[in-house]
PDB file of C-alpha atoms in Angstrom:
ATOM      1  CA  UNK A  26       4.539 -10.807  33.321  1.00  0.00           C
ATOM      2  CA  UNK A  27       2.136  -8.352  30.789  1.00  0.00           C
ATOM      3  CA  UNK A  28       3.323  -8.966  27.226  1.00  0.00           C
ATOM      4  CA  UNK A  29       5.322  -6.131  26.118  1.00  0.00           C
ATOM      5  CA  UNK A  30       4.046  -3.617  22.959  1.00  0.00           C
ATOM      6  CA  UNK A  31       5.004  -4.471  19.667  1.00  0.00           C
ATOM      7  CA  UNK A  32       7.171  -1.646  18.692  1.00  0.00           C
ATOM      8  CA  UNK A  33       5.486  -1.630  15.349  1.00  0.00           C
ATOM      9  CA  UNK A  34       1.547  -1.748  13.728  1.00  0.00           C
ATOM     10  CA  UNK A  35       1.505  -2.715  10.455  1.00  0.00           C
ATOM     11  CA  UNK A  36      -0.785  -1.767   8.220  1.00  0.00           C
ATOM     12  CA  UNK A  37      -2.041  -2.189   4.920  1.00  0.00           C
ATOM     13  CA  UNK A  38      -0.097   0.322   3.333  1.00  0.00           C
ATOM     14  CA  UNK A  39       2.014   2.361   6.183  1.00  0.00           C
ATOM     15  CA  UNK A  40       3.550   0.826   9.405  1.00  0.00           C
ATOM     16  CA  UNK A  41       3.299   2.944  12.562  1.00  0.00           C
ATOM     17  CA  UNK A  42       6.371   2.739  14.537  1.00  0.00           C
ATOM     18  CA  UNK A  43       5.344   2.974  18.164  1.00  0.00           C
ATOM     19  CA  UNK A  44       8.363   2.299  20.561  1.00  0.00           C
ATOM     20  CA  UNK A  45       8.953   5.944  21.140  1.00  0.00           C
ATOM     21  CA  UNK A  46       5.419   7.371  21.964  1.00  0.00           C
ATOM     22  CA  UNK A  47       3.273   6.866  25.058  1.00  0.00           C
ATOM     23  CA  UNK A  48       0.425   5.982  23.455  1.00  0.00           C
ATOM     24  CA  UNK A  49       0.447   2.745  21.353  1.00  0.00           C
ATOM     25  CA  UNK A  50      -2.171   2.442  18.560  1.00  0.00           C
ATOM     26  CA  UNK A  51      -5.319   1.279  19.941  1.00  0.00           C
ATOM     27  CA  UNK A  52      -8.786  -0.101  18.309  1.00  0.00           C
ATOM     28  CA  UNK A  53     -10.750   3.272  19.009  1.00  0.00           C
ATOM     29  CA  UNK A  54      -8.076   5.196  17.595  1.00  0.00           C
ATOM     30  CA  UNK A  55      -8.033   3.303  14.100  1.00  0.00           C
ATOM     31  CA  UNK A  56     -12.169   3.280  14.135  1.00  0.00           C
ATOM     32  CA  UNK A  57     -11.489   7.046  14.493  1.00  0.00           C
ATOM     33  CA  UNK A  58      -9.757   7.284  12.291  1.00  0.00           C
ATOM     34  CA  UNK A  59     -11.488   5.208   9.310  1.00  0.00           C
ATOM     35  CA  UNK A  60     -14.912   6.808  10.155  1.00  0.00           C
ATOM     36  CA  UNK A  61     -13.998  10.684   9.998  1.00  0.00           C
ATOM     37  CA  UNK A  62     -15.865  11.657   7.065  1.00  0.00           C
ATOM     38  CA  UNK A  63     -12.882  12.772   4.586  1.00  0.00           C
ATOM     39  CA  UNK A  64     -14.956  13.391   1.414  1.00  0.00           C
ATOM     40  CA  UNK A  65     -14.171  17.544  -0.324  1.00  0.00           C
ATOM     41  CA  UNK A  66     -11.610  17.489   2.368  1.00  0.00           C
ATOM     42  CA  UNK A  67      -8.164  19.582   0.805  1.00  0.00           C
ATOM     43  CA  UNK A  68      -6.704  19.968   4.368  1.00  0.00           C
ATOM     44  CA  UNK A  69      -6.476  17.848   7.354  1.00  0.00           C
ATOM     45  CA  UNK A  70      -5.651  18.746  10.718  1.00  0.00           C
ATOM     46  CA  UNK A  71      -4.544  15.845  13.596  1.00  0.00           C
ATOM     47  CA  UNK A  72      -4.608  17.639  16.671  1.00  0.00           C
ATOM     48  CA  UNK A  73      -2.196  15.575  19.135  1.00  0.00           C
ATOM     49  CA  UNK A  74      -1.267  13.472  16.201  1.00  0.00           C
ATOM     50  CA  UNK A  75       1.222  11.519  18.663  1.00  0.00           C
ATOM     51  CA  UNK A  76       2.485   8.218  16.229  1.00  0.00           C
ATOM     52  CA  UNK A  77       0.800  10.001  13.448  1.00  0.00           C
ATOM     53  CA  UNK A  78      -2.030   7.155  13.093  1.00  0.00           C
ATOM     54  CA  UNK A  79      -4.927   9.788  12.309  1.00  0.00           C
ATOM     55  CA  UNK A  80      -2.837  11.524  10.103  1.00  0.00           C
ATOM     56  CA  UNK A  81      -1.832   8.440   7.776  1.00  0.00           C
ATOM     57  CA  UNK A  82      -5.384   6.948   7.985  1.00  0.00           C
ATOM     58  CA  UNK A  83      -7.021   9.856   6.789  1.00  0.00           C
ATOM     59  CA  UNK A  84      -3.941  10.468   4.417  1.00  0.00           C
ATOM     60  CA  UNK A  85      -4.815   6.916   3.129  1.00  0.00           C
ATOM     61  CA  UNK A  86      -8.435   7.715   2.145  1.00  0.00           C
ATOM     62  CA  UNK A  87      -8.693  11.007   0.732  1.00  0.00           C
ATOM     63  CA  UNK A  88      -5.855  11.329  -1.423  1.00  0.00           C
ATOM     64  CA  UNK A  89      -6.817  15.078  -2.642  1.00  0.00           C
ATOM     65  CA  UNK A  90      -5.987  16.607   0.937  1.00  0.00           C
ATOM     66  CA  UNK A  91      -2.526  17.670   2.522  1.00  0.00           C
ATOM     67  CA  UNK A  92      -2.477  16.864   6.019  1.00  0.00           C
ATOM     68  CA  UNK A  93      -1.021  18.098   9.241  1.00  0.00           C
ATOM     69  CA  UNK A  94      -0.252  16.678  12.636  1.00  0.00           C
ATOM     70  CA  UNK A  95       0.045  19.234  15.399  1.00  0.00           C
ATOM     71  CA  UNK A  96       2.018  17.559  18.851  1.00  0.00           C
ATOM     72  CA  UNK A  97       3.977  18.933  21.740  1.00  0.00           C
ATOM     73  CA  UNK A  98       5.748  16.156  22.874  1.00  0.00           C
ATOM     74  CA  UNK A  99       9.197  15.393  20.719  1.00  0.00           C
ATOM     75  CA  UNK A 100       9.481  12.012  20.887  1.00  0.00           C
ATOM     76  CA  UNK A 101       6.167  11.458  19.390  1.00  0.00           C
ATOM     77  CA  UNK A 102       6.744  13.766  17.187  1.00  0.00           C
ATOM     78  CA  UNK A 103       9.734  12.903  15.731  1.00  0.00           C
ATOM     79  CA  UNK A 104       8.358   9.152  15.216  1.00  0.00           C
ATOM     80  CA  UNK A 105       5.644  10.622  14.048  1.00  0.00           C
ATOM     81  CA  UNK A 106       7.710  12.402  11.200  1.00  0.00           C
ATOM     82  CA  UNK A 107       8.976   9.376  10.561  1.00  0.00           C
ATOM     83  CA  UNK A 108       6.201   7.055   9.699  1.00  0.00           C
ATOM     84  CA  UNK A 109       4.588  10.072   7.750  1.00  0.00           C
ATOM     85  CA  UNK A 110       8.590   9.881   6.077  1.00  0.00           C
ATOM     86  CA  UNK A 111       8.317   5.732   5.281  1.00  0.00           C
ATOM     87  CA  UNK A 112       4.393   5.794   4.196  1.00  0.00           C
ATOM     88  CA  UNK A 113       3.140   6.347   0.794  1.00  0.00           C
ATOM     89  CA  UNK A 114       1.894   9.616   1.840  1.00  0.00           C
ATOM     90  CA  UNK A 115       5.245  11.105   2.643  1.00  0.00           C
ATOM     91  CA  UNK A 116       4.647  14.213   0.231  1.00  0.00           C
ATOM     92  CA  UNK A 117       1.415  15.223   1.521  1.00  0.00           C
ATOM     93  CA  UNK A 118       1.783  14.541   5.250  1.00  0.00           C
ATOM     94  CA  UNK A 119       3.621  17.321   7.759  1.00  0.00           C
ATOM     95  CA  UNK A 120       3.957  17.054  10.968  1.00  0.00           C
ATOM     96  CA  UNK A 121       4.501  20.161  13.271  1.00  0.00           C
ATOM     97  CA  UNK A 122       6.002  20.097  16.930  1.00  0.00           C
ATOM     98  CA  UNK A 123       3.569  22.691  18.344  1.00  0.00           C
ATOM     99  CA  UNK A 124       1.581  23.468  21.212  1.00  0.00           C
ATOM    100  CA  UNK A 125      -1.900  23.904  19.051  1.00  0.00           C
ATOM    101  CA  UNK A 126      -2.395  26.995  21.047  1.00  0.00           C
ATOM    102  CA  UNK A 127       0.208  28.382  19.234  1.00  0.00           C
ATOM    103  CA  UNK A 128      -0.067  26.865  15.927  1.00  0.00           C
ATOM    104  CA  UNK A 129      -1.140  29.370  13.346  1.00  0.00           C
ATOM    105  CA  UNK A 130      -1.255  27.990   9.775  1.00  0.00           C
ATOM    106  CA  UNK A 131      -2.416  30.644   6.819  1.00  0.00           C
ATOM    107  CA  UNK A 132      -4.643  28.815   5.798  1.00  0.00           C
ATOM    108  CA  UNK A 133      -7.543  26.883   7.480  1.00  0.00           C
ATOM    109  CA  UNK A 134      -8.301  23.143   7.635  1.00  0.00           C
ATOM    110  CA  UNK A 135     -11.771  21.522   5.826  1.00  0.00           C
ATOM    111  CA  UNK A 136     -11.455  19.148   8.528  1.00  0.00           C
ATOM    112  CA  UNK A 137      -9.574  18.711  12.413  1.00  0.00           C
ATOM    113  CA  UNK A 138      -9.269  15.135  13.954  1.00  0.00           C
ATOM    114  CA  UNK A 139      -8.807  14.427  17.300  1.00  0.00           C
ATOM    115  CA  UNK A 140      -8.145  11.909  20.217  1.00  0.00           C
ATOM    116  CA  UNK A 141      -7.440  13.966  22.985  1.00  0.00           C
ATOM    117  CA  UNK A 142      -6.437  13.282  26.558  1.00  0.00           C
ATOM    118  CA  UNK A 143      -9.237  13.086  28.606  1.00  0.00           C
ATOM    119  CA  UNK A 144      -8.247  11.902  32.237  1.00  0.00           C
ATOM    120  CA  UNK A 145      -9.525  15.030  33.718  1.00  0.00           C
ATOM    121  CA  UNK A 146      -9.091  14.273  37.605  1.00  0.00           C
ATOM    122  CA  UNK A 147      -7.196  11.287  37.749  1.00  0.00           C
ATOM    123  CA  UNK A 148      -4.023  10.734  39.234  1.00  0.00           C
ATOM    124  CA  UNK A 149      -1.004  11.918  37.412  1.00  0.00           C
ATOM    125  CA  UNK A 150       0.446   8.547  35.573  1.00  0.00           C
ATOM    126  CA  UNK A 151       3.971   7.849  36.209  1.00  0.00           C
ATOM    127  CA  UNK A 152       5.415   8.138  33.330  1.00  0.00           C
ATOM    128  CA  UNK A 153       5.766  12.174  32.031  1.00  0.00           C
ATOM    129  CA  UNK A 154       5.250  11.496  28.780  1.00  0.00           C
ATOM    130  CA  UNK A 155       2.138   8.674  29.246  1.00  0.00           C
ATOM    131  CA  UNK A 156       0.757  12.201  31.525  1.00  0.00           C
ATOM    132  CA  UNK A 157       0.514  14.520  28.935  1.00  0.00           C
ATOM    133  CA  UNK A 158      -0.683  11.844  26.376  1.00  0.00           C
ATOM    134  CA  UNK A 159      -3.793  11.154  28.862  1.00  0.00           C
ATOM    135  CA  UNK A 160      -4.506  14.119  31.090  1.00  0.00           C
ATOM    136  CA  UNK A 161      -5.714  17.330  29.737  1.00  0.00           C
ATOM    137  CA  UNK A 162      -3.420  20.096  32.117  1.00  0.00           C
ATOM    138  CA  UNK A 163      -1.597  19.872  28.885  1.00  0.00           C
ATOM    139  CA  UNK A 164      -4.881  20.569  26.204  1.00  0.00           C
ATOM    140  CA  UNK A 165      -7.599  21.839  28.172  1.00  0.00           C
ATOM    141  CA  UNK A 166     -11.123  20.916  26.624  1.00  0.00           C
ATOM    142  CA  UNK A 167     -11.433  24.781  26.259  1.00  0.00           C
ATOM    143  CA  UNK A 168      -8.150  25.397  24.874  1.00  0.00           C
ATOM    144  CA  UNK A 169      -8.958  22.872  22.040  1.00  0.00           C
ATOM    145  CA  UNK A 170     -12.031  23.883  21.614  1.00  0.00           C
ATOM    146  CA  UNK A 171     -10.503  27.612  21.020  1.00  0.00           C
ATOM    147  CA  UNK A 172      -8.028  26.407  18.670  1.00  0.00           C
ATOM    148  CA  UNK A 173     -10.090  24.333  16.580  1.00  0.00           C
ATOM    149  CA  UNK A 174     -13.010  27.339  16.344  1.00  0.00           C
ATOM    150  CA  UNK A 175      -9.894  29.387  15.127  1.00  0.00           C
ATOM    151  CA  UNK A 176      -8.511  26.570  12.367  1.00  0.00           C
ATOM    152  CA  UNK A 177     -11.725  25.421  10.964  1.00  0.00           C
ATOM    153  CA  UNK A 178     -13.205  26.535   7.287  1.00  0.00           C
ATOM    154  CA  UNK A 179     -16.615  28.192   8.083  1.00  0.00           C
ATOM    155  CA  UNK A 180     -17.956  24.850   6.401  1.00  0.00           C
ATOM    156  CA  UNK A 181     -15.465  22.514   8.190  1.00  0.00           C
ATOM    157  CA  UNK A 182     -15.542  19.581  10.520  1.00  0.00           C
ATOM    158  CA  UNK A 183     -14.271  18.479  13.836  1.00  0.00           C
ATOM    159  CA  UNK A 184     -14.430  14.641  14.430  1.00  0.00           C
ATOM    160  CA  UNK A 185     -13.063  13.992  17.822  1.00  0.00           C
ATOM    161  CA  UNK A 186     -12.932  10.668  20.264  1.00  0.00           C
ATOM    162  CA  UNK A 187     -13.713  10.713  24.036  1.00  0.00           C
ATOM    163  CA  UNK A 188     -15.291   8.648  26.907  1.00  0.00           C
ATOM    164  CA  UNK A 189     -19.251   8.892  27.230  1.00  0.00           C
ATOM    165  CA  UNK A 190     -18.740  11.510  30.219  1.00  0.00           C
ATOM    166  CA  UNK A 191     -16.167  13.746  28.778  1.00  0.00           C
ATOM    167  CA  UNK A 192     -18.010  14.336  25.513  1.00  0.00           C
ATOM    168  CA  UNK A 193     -20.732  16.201  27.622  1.00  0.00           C
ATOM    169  CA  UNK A 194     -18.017  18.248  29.143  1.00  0.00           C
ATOM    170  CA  UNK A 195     -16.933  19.293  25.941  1.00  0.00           C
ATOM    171  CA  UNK A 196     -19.799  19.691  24.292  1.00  0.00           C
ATOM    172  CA  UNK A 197     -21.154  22.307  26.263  1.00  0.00           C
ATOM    173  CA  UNK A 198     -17.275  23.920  26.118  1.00  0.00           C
ATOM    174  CA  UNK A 199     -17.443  23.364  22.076  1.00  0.00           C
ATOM    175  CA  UNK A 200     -20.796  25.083  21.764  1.00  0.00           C
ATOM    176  CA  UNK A 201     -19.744  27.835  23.742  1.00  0.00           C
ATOM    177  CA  UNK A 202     -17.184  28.295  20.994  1.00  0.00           C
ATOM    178  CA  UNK A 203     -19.857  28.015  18.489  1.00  0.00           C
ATOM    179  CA  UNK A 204     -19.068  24.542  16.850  1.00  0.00           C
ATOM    180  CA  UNK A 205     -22.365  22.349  17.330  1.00  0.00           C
ATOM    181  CA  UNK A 206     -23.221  17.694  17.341  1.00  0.00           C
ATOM    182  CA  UNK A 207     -24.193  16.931  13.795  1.00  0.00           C
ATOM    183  CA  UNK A 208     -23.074  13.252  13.725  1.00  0.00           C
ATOM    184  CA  UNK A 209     -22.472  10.723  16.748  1.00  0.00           C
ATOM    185  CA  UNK A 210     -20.835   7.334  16.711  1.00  0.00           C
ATOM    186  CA  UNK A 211     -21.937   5.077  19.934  1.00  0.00           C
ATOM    187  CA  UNK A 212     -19.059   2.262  19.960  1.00  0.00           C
ATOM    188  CA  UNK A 213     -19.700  -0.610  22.138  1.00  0.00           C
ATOM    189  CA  UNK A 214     -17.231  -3.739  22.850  1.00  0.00           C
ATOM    190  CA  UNK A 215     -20.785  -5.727  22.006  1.00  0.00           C
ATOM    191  CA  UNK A 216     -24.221  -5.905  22.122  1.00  0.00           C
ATOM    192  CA  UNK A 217     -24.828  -5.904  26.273  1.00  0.00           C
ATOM    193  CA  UNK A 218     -22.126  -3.922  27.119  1.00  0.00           C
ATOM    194  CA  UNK A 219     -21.849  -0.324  28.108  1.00  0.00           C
ATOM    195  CA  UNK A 220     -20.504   2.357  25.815  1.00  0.00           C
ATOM    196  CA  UNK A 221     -16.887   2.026  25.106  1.00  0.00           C
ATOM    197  CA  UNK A 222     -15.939   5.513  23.317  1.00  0.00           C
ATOM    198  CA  UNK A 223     -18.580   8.317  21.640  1.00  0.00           C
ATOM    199  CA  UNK A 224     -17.147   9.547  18.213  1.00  0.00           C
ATOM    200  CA  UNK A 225     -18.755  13.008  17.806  1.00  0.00           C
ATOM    201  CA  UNK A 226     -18.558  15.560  14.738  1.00  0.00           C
ATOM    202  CA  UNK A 227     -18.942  18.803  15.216  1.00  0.00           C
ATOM    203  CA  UNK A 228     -19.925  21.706  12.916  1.00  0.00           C
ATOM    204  CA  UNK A 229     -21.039  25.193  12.932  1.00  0.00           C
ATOM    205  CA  UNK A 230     -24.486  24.573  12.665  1.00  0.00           C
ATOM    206  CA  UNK A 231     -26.921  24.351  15.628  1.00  0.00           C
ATOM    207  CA  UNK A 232     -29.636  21.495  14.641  1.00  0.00           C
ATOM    208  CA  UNK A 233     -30.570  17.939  15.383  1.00  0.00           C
ATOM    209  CA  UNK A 234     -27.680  15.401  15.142  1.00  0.00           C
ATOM    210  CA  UNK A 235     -27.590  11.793  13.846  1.00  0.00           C
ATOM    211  CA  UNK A 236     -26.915   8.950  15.976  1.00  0.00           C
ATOM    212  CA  UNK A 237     -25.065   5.588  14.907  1.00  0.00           C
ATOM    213  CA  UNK A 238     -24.081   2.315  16.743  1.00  0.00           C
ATOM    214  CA  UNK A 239     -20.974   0.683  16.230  1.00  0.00           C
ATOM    215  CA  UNK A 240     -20.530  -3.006  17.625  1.00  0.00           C
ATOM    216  CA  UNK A 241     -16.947  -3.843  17.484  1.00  0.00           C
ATOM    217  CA  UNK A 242     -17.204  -7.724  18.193  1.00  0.00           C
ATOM    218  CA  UNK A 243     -19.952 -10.603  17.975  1.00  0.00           C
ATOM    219  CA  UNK A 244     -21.452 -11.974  21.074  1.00  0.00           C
ATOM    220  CA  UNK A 245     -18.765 -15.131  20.259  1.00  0.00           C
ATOM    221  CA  UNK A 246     -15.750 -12.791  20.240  1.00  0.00           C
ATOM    222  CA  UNK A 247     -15.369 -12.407  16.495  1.00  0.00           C
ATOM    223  CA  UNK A 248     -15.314  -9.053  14.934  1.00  0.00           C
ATOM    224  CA  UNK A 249     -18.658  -7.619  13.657  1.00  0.00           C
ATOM    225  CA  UNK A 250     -19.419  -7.752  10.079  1.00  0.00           C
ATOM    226  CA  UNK A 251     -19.926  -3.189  10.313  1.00  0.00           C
ATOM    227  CA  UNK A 252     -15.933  -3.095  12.163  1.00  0.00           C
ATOM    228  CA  UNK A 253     -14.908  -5.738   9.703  1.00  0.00           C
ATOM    229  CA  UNK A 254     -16.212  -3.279   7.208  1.00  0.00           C
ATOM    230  CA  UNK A 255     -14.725  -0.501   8.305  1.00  0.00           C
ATOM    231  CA  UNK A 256     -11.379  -1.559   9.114  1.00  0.00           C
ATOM    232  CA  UNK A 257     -10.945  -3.697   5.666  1.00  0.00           C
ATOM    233  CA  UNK A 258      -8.809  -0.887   4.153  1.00  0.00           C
ATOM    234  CA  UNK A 259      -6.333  -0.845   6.931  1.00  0.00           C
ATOM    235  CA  UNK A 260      -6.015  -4.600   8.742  1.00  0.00           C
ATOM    236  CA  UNK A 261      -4.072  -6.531   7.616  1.00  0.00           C
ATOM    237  CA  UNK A 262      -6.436  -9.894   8.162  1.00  0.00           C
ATOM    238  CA  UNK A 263      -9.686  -8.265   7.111  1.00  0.00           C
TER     239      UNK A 263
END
């Protein structure tokens, strides 16, 4: 029989409680969220903030910026509440049960995070909840696109996470909306292997983006001295 989750990550300095959500916390998720370039940031946006992992990670590092997790689905986001409630960053973090189509702050965000579903034309999973957490009927690419146009500083950032295949698809639906590539993040499992996950950030201006490569483990297994890097200010055995 599959090894069940562990109802709990622990971190370095916040513990995401996980038996409630669909989603568990995942590798890609915690490179997402200790890459996001955080620096001048005064407010955060998680889009689909689900355990609240984005939102506490980015919490963690820039610790001038009030941050906000946006999710529909109320289990998530009540444990989401909750670690925000237990962590350090309890005063700073909020988390909002909102469809982000209807979420409509005062004032705008210096940068949005975001690991959105993706599955795009796959068959519905069985669970409801594990659905909306991976297919996009729930936050169309154009819908979040829209949104995050709308909630963005005319400076600010988008740093999202997606599959090689659906970053195309939404780039082309995030430059319709006028945000633009200025930074990429290749991940690969190793050197060999095909690309895992894209990290892209996206900005209002229209020019030539960077590219990066991220390796997450040695050819023998062992994590790469760049993810070890990385992920020192969160693992626990880094």
């Amino acid at each position: 029989m599959p090894r069940p989750k562990n109802p709990f990550f622990r971190f370095k300095q916040f513990t995401i409680w996980q038996d409630q959500t669909a989603l568990k916390v995942c590798t890609e998720a915690c490179i997402l969220g200790a890459y996001a370039a955080v620096s001048g940031a005064h407010r955060i946006l998680d889009i689909g903030t689900g355990t609240g992992l984005l939102a506490l990670m980015t919490a963690q590092r820039a610790p001038q910026a009030q941050v906000v997790g946006v999710e529909i689905e109320p289990n998530a986001a009540l444990q989401a509440q909750q670690n925000a409630q237990k962590s350090p960053f309890a005063a700073r973090v909020q988390i909002c049960q909102i469809p982000i189509q209807d979420f409509m702050p005062t004032v705008a965000f210096d940068l949005v995070v975001c690991n959105p579903p993706f599955f795009n034309n796959h068959l519905p999973a069985r669970a409801f909840a594990r659905q909306q957490a991976l297919h996009t009927q729930t936050l169309p690419f154009e819908d979040l696109a829209v949104a995050t146009a709308r909630l963005l500083t005319p400076d600010g950032q988008l740093v999202i996470l997606l599959p090689a295949y659906e970053t195309q698809l939404f780039v082309q639906t995030a430059q319709q909306n006028g945000l633009f590539p200025v930074n990429q993040l290749a991940i690969y499992q190793r050197v060999g292997s095909p690309i895992f996950r894209l990290i892209t950030t996206f900005g209002r201006a229209n020019h030539l983006f960077d590219t990066e490569t991220l390796y997450i483990h040695e050819t023998d297994g062992s994590y790469s001295a760049t993810f070890k890097a990385l992920l020192k200010p969160y693992y626990l055995h880094l």
